[in-house]
Amino acid sequence: MKADTHPDYHFITVQMTDGTTFQTRSTWGKEGDTMALDIDPKSHPAWTGGNRQLDTGGQVARFNKRFGGLTLKK
């Protein structure tokens, strides 16, 4: 097996959006660095069941919006 082929695996501190922290092992950063999360399971709507933004209208609605006024009159 080749030596020095694996990345450095060390302890870092992860800071959640609400300020709580925990330690884990990672290849990110250097030993003792702090990773501050922008989105985490405590704040993301996918995990909290909050409001979702739905696409208002599909392809047909967009087509009608663009070309709804056109007619084929003789």
N, CA and C of each residue as an Amber inpcrd file, in Angstrom:
protein
   222
   0.8440000  -1.1760000   0.0000000   0.0000000   0.0000000   0.0000000
   0.8920000   1.2420000   0.0000000   0.5050000   2.2450000  -0.7850000
   1.2810000   3.4770000  -0.8640000   1.1020000   4.3070000   0.4010000
   2.1650000   4.9340000   0.8220000   2.1020000   5.8180000   1.9890000
   1.6330000   7.2070000   1.5710000   0.9830000   7.9250000   2.4880000
   0.5440000   9.3120000   2.2880000  -0.4410000   9.4960000   1.1370000
  -1.3180000   8.5190000   0.9030000  -2.3260000   8.6860000  -0.1490000
  -3.6640000   9.1370000   0.4170000  -3.8650000   8.9640000   1.7210000
  -5.1320000   9.3520000   2.3350000  -5.0510000  10.7650000   2.8920000
  -6.1660000  11.5150000   2.8530000  -6.1490000  12.8720000   3.4050000
  -6.0370000  12.8430000   4.9270000  -5.6370000  13.9640000   5.5010000
  -5.5170000  14.1020000   6.9460000  -6.9070000  14.1010000   7.5680000
  -7.1330000  13.2310000   8.5190000  -8.4270000  13.0690000   9.1860000
  -8.2570000  13.5400000  10.6190000  -8.9310000  14.6340000  11.0020000
  -8.6780000  15.2750000  12.2800000  -9.9840000  15.7970000  12.8880000
  -9.9110000  16.3140000  14.1190000 -11.0890000  16.8560000  14.8050000
 -11.3190000  18.3080000  14.4120000 -12.5960000  18.6400000  14.1280000
 -13.0150000  20.0210000  13.8900000 -14.2470000  20.2860000  14.7550000
 -14.6150000  21.5430000  14.8970000 -15.8230000  21.9400000  15.6100000
 -16.8280000  22.4410000  14.5880000 -18.0530000  21.9430000  14.6770000
 -19.1270000  22.3720000  13.7830000 -20.0770000  23.2570000  14.5830000
 -20.3490000  24.4700000  14.0660000 -21.2460000  25.4080000  14.7320000
 -22.5460000  25.4760000  13.9500000 -23.6530000  25.1170000  14.6170000
 -24.9710000  25.1260000  13.9920000 -25.4820000  26.5640000  13.8960000
 -26.6020000  26.7610000  13.2120000 -27.1420000  28.1100000  13.0230000
 -27.6480000  28.7180000  14.3230000 -28.0250000  27.8950000  15.2910000
 -28.5090000  28.4320000  16.5720000 -27.3800000  28.6460000  17.5760000
 -26.1360000  28.4140000  17.1660000 -24.9890000  28.6700000  18.0310000
 -24.4540000  27.4550000  18.7550000 -25.1850000  26.3460000  18.7630000
 -24.6810000  25.1500000  19.4170000 -23.5240000  24.5750000  18.6140000
 -22.6160000  23.8990000  19.2970000 -21.4450000  23.3350000  18.6330000
 -21.2810000  21.8760000  19.0230000 -20.5880000  21.1480000  18.1670000
 -20.1910000  19.7810000  18.4840000 -18.8950000  19.4870000  17.7450000
 -18.1740000  18.4950000  18.2310000 -16.9200000  18.1110000  17.5950000
 -17.1250000  16.8360000  16.8040000 -16.4580000  16.7850000  15.6610000
 -16.4970000  15.6050000  14.8180000 -15.1620000  15.4840000  14.1080000
 -14.9490000  14.3680000  13.4700000 -13.7320000  14.1770000  12.6880000
 -14.0410000  14.4300000  11.2270000 -13.1020000  15.0640000  10.5210000
 -13.3430000  15.4460000   9.1380000 -12.0160000  15.6370000   8.4140000
 -12.0800000  15.7070000   7.1000000 -10.9110000  16.0630000   6.2930000
 -10.9390000  17.5380000   5.9340000 -12.0000000  18.2570000   6.3370000
 -12.1470000  19.6810000   6.0380000 -11.2300000  20.4950000   6.9340000
 -10.5880000  21.5160000   6.4020000  -9.7980000  22.4610000   7.1910000
  -8.6040000  21.8310000   7.8730000  -8.2370000  22.4510000   9.0020000
  -7.1020000  21.9660000   9.7870000  -7.6020000  21.5580000  11.1680000
  -6.7610000  20.9000000  11.9240000  -7.0890000  20.4770000  13.2850000
  -7.5470000  21.6800000  14.1110000  -8.7300000  21.5790000  14.7180000
  -9.2410000  22.6320000  15.5860000 -10.0210000  23.7310000  14.8930000
 -10.1390000  23.7070000  13.5600000 -10.9170000  24.7250000  12.8460000
 -12.4030000  24.6160000  13.1960000 -13.1390000  25.7040000  12.9870000
 -14.5820000  25.7320000  13.2390000 -15.3150000  25.9310000  11.9220000
 -16.2430000  25.0290000  11.6200000 -17.0820000  25.1260000  10.4240000
 -18.4230000  25.7090000  10.8520000 -18.7540000  26.8940000  10.3660000
 -20.0280000  27.5360000  10.6850000 -21.0230000  27.2100000   9.5790000
 -22.1300000  26.5790000   9.9400000 -23.1280000  26.1740000   8.9610000
 -24.1170000  27.2970000   8.6860000 -24.5040000  27.4680000   7.4110000
 -25.5420000  28.4220000   7.0240000 -26.9140000  27.7660000   7.0980000
 -26.9640000  26.4910000   6.7620000 -28.2070000  25.7270000   6.7660000
 -27.9330000  24.4290000   7.5080000 -28.8280000  24.0510000   8.3960000
 -28.6780000  22.7930000   9.1090000 -30.0570000  22.1850000   9.3620000
 -30.1260000  20.9660000   9.8920000 -31.4270000  20.3200000  10.0900000
 -32.3580000  21.0700000  11.0440000 -31.8330000  21.9690000  11.8720000
 -32.6880000  22.7140000  12.7870000 -33.3670000  23.8980000  12.1130000
 -32.8580000  24.3420000  10.9520000 -33.4120000  25.5330000  10.3140000
 -33.9330000  25.3000000   8.9000000 -33.6080000  24.1960000   8.2670000
 -34.0090000  23.9720000   6.8820000 -35.4370000  23.4320000   6.8130000
 -36.2850000  23.9810000   5.9300000 -37.6840000  23.5570000   5.8450000
 -37.8660000  22.0800000   5.4930000 -36.9010000  21.4640000   4.8330000
 -37.0340000  20.0510000   4.4770000 -37.0880000  19.1830000   5.7290000
 -36.4050000  19.5940000   6.7880000 -36.3950000  18.8270000   8.0320000
 -37.3840000  19.3540000   9.0550000 -37.7040000  20.6390000   8.9980000
 -38.5770000  21.2200000  10.0110000 -40.0420000  21.1820000   9.6070000
 -40.3460000  20.8930000   8.3480000 -41.7260000  20.8460000   7.8890000
 -42.3190000  22.2240000   7.6670000 -41.4810000  23.2180000   7.4610000
 -41.9430000  24.5870000   7.2620000 -42.5350000  24.7950000   5.8850000
 -42.7780000  26.0410000   5.5580000 -43.3750000  26.3960000   4.2790000
 -42.4310000  26.0670000   3.1350000 -43.0230000  25.6190000   2.0720000
 -42.2570000  25.3260000   0.8630000 -42.6770000  26.2980000  -0.2200000
 -41.7180000  26.7070000  -1.0190000 -42.0390000  27.5650000  -2.1500000
 -42.2990000  26.6700000  -3.3490000 -43.5080000  26.7200000  -3.8440000
 -43.8760000  25.9060000  -4.9850000 -43.8480000  26.7510000  -6.2450000
 -43.5110000  26.1160000  -7.3270000 -43.5140000  26.7810000  -8.6150000
 -44.9660000  27.1170000  -8.9660000 -45.2470000  28.3830000  -9.1940000
 -46.6110000  28.7830000  -9.5280000 -46.8180000  28.5850000 -11.0220000
 -47.4840000  27.5150000 -11.3620000 -47.7500000  27.2040000 -12.7570000
 -46.6480000  26.3670000 -13.3620000 -47.0310000  25.5570000 -14.2990000
 -46.0710000  24.7100000 -14.9830000 -45.7850000  25.2230000 -16.3740000
 -45.4170000  24.2950000 -17.2440000 -45.0650000  24.6730000 -18.6070000
 -46.2680000  25.2040000 -19.3710000 -47.4260000  24.6160000 -19.1370000
 -48.6290000  25.0630000 -19.8480000 -48.9910000  26.4880000 -19.4270000
 -48.8740000  26.7800000 -18.1350000 -49.1890000  28.1160000 -17.6490000
 -48.2190000  29.1450000 -18.2290000 -46.9500000  28.7820000 -18.3150000
 -45.9720000  29.7030000 -18.9040000 -46.2460000  29.9150000 -20.3880000
 -46.6320000  28.8500000 -21.1000000 -46.9540000  28.9710000 -22.5190000
 -48.1530000  29.8930000 -22.7130000 -49.1990000  29.6770000 -21.9090000
 -50.3930000  30.5220000 -22.0280000 -50.1020000  31.9660000 -21.6600000
 -49.2120000  32.1810000 -20.7360000 -48.8510000  33.5400000 -20.3510000
 -48.1480000  34.2450000 -21.5110000 -47.2860000  33.5230000 -22.2100000
 -46.5440000  34.1280000 -23.3190000 -47.3750000  34.2440000 -24.5840000
 -48.1560000  33.2100000 -24.8980000 -48.8210000  33.1560000 -26.1910000
 -50.3380000  33.0890000 -26.0790000 -50.8940000  33.3710000 -24.9250000
 -52.3480000  33.2450000 -24.7040000 -53.1640000  34.2100000 -25.5530000
 -52.6200000  35.3500000 -25.9080000 -53.3650000  36.3340000 -26.6840000
 -53.3710000  36.0680000 -28.1840000 -52.5920000  35.1310000 -28.6350000
 -52.5440000  34.8310000 -30.0810000 -53.7220000  33.9740000 -30.4860000
 -54.3220000  34.2980000 -31.6220000 -55.4230000  33.5080000 -32.1430000
 -55.1790000  33.2580000 -33.6220000 -55.8690000  32.2760000 -34.1540000
 -55.7330000  31.9440000 -35.5820000 -57.0030000  32.3510000 -36.3170000
 -57.3240000  33.6300000 -36.2960000 -58.5360000  34.1280000 -36.9700000
 -58.2780000  34.2830000 -38.4510000 -59.3550000  34.0400000 -39.2570000
 -59.2400000  34.2010000 -40.7180000 -59.8130000  35.5120000 -41.1460000
